[in-house]
CSV table of C-alpha atoms in Angstrom, one decimal:
chain,number,residue,atom,x,y,z
Q,286,MET,CA,6.0,11.1,-6.8
Q,287,ALA,CA,6.8,7.6,-5.2
Q,288,CYS,CA,7.1,3.7,-4.5
Q,289,TYR,CA,5.8,2.2,-0.8
Q,290,VAL,CA,6.7,-1.1,0.8
Q,291,ASP,CA,5.7,-1.7,4.5
Q,292,PRO,CA,6.1,-4.0,7.3
Q,293,ALA,CA,3.3,-6.1,6.6
Q,294,VAL,CA,4.1,-10.2,7.0
Q,295,HIS,CA,1.0,-12.3,5.8
Q,296,PRO,CA,1.8,-15.3,5.3
Q,297,PHE,CA,0.3,-17.1,1.2
Q,298,GLY,CA,2.0,-20.9,1.2
Q,299,ARG,CA,6.0,-20.3,2.7
Q,300,MET,CA,6.4,-16.9,2.0
Q,301,ILE,CA,5.3,-13.9,3.8
Q,302,MET,CA,3.7,-10.9,1.9
Q,303,CYS,CA,3.8,-7.4,2.4
Q,304,HIS,CA,2.2,-4.7,0.4
Q,305,LEU,CA,3.6,-1.9,-2.5
Q,306,TRP,CA,1.8,0.6,-3.5
Q,307,ALA,CA,2.8,3.9,-5.1
Q,308,ASP,CA,1.3,7.8,-5.8
Q,309,THR,CA,0.6,7.4,-9.5
Q,310,LEU,CA,-0.4,3.5,-11.7
Q,311,GLU,CA,2.5,4.7,-13.6
Q,312,GLU,CA,5.9,4.4,-11.0
Q,313,LEU,CA,3.7,0.9,-9.4
Q,314,LEU,CA,3.8,-0.3,-13.0
Q,315,ALA,CA,7.0,0.3,-13.7
Q,316,MET,CA,8.5,-1.2,-10.1
Q,317,VAL,CA,7.3,-4.5,-10.3
Q,318,ASP,CA,8.7,-4.7,-13.5
Q,319,ARG,CA,12.4,-3.5,-12.4
Q,320,ILE,CA,11.6,-6.1,-9.4
Q,321,GLY,CA,10.4,-8.9,-11.4
Q,322,VAL,CA,6.5,-9.3,-10.1
Q,323,GLN,CA,4.2,-9.6,-13.0
Q,324,ARG,CA,1.9,-7.3,-13.2
Q,325,LYS,CA,-1.4,-9.5,-13.0
Q,326,TRP,CA,-1.1,-9.8,-9.4
Q,327,ILE,CA,-2.0,-6.3,-9.3
Q,328,GLN,CA,-5.6,-5.4,-6.6
Q,329,GLY,CA,-7.4,-2.9,-6.5
Q,330,HIS,CA,-7.8,-1.6,-9.9
Q,331,PRO,CA,-11.4,-1.9,-12.1
Q,332,THR,CA,-9.6,-3.2,-15.6
Q,333,LEU,CA,-6.2,-4.8,-14.4
Q,334,SER,CA,-7.1,-6.8,-11.4
Q,335,TRP,CA,-8.9,-9.9,-12.2
Q,336,GLY,CA,-12.1,-11.8,-9.6
Q,337,LYS,CA,-11.3,-11.1,-6.4
Q,338,HIS,CA,-8.6,-8.8,-6.7
Q,339,ARG,CA,-11.1,-5.7,-7.5
Q,340,LEU,CA,-12.2,-5.8,-4.5
Q,341,ALA,CA,-9.0,-4.6,-3.3
Q,342,SER,CA,-10.1,-1.4,-1.5
Q,343,TRP,CA,-6.8,0.1,-2.9
Q,344,VAL,CA,-4.5,-0.3,-5.9
Q,345,HIS,CA,-1.2,-1.9,-4.5
Q,346,PHE,CA,0.3,-5.0,-5.2
Q,347,ASP,CA,1.2,-8.0,-2.2
Q,348,ILE,CA,5.1,-9.1,-2.7
Q,349,ALA,CA,7.4,-11.9,-0.9
Q,350,THR,CA,9.4,-10.2,1.5
Q,351,SER,CA,13.0,-11.1,-0.9
Q,352,LYS,CA,11.1,-8.4,-3.7
Q,353,ARG,CA,10.0,-6.3,-0.7
Q,354,ALA,CA,14.2,-5.9,-0.4
Q,355,LEU,CA,14.3,-5.9,-3.5
Q,356,ALA,CA,12.0,-2.1,-4.1
Q,357,VAL,CA,13.7,-0.8,-0.8
Q,358,SER,CA,17.3,-1.3,-3.3
Q,359,ALA,CA,15.5,0.3,-6.2
Q,360,GLY,CA,14.2,3.2,-4.6
Q,361,ALA,CA,10.9,1.8,-3.1
Q,362,ILE,CA,9.9,3.9,0.4
Q,363,GLU,CA,9.8,2.3,3.9
Q,364,THR,CA,6.8,2.4,6.1
Q,365,ASP,CA,5.1,1.5,9.4
Q,366,ARG,CA,1.9,-0.6,9.3
Q,367,PHE,CA,0.1,2.8,9.7
Q,368,GLY,CA,1.8,3.2,6.1
Q,369,PRO,CA,-1.2,2.5,3.8
Q,370,LEU,CA,-4.2,3.3,6.4
Q,371,GLU,CA,-2.0,7.2,6.3
Q,372,TRP,CA,-1.3,7.6,2.8
Q,373,GLN,CA,-5.0,6.9,0.9
Q,374,ALA,CA,-6.2,9.6,4.1
Q,375,LYS,CA,-3.5,12.1,3.2
Q,376,ARG,CA,-4.9,11.6,-0.6
Q,377,GLN,CA,-8.9,12.1,0.7
Q,378,ALA,CA,-7.7,15.1,3.1
Q,379,ALA,CA,-6.1,17.2,-0.5
Q,380,SER,CA,-9.4,16.3,-2.3
Q,381,ASP,CA,-11.5,19.3,-3.9
Q,382,ASP,CA,-14.7,17.2,-2.0
Q,383,PRO,CA,-15.1,19.6,1.7
Q,384,ARG,CA,-17.0,15.6,3.0
Q,385,ILE,CA,-14.0,13.3,1.6
Q,386,ALA,CA,-11.3,15.7,2.8
Q,387,ALA,CA,-12.9,16.3,6.2
Q,388,VAL,CA,-12.5,12.6,6.3
Q,389,GLY,CA,-9.3,12.1,5.3
Q,390,ALA,CA,-8.0,15.2,8.0
Q,391,ASN,CA,-10.3,12.4,10.7
Q,392,ARG,CA,-8.1,9.5,9.9
Q,393,LEU,CA,-5.1,11.4,9.4
Q,394,LYS,CA,-5.6,12.2,13.2
Q,395,GLN,CA,-6.5,8.7,14.2
Q,396,VAL,CA,-3.2,7.5,12.8
Q,397,ALA,CA,-1.5,9.7,14.4
Q,398,GLU,CA,-3.6,9.1,17.8
Q,399,CYS,CA,-2.4,5.4,17.0
Q,400,ARG,CA,1.2,6.0,15.9
Q,401,ALA,CA,1.1,7.5,19.0
Q,402,ARG,CA,-0.2,4.6,21.8
Q,403,ARG,CA,2.0,2.0,19.4
Q,404,GLU,CA,5.5,4.1,20.9
Q,405,ALA,CA,3.4,4.8,24.7
Q,406,SER,CA,2.9,0.6,24.6
Q,407,HIS,CA,6.2,-0.7,22.9
Q,408,GLY,CA,8.4,2.4,24.4
C-alpha cells in the first residue's frame, strides 16, 4: 500500500498544484494529516467531498508543490504524468468483472504506448 504524487503543474492562484492519491482512503487521509493539508479538500469521494469536488473521477487531493515535497519526504511515490491513469487501470484490470478487467487491461496498454511515444519523442 502506498501514496503517490504526480508531476502535474496546474496553476491555482499563486500556487502550482499536483495530485496526491493512495491505495486506500486511510493512507490518503493519514498522508494529508501528516503534511498539513485540510481533509475538506478531498476530491472524488461520495461523502467526504463537497460540491463540485464530488464529481472528480477518482479520490485524490490537489496539493501545492511545497506540500508535494513534504509528501515525498514522508514516503509518497513519485510517478510520471501517466501515474494516475496507470493506477486506476491496474485497479480495473484486477476486477472480478471481466468487462471491467478488459477495460483496465486496455488502458494499461494505452499508457504503455503513450509512454513509449513520449520516450521516443524526447530521446
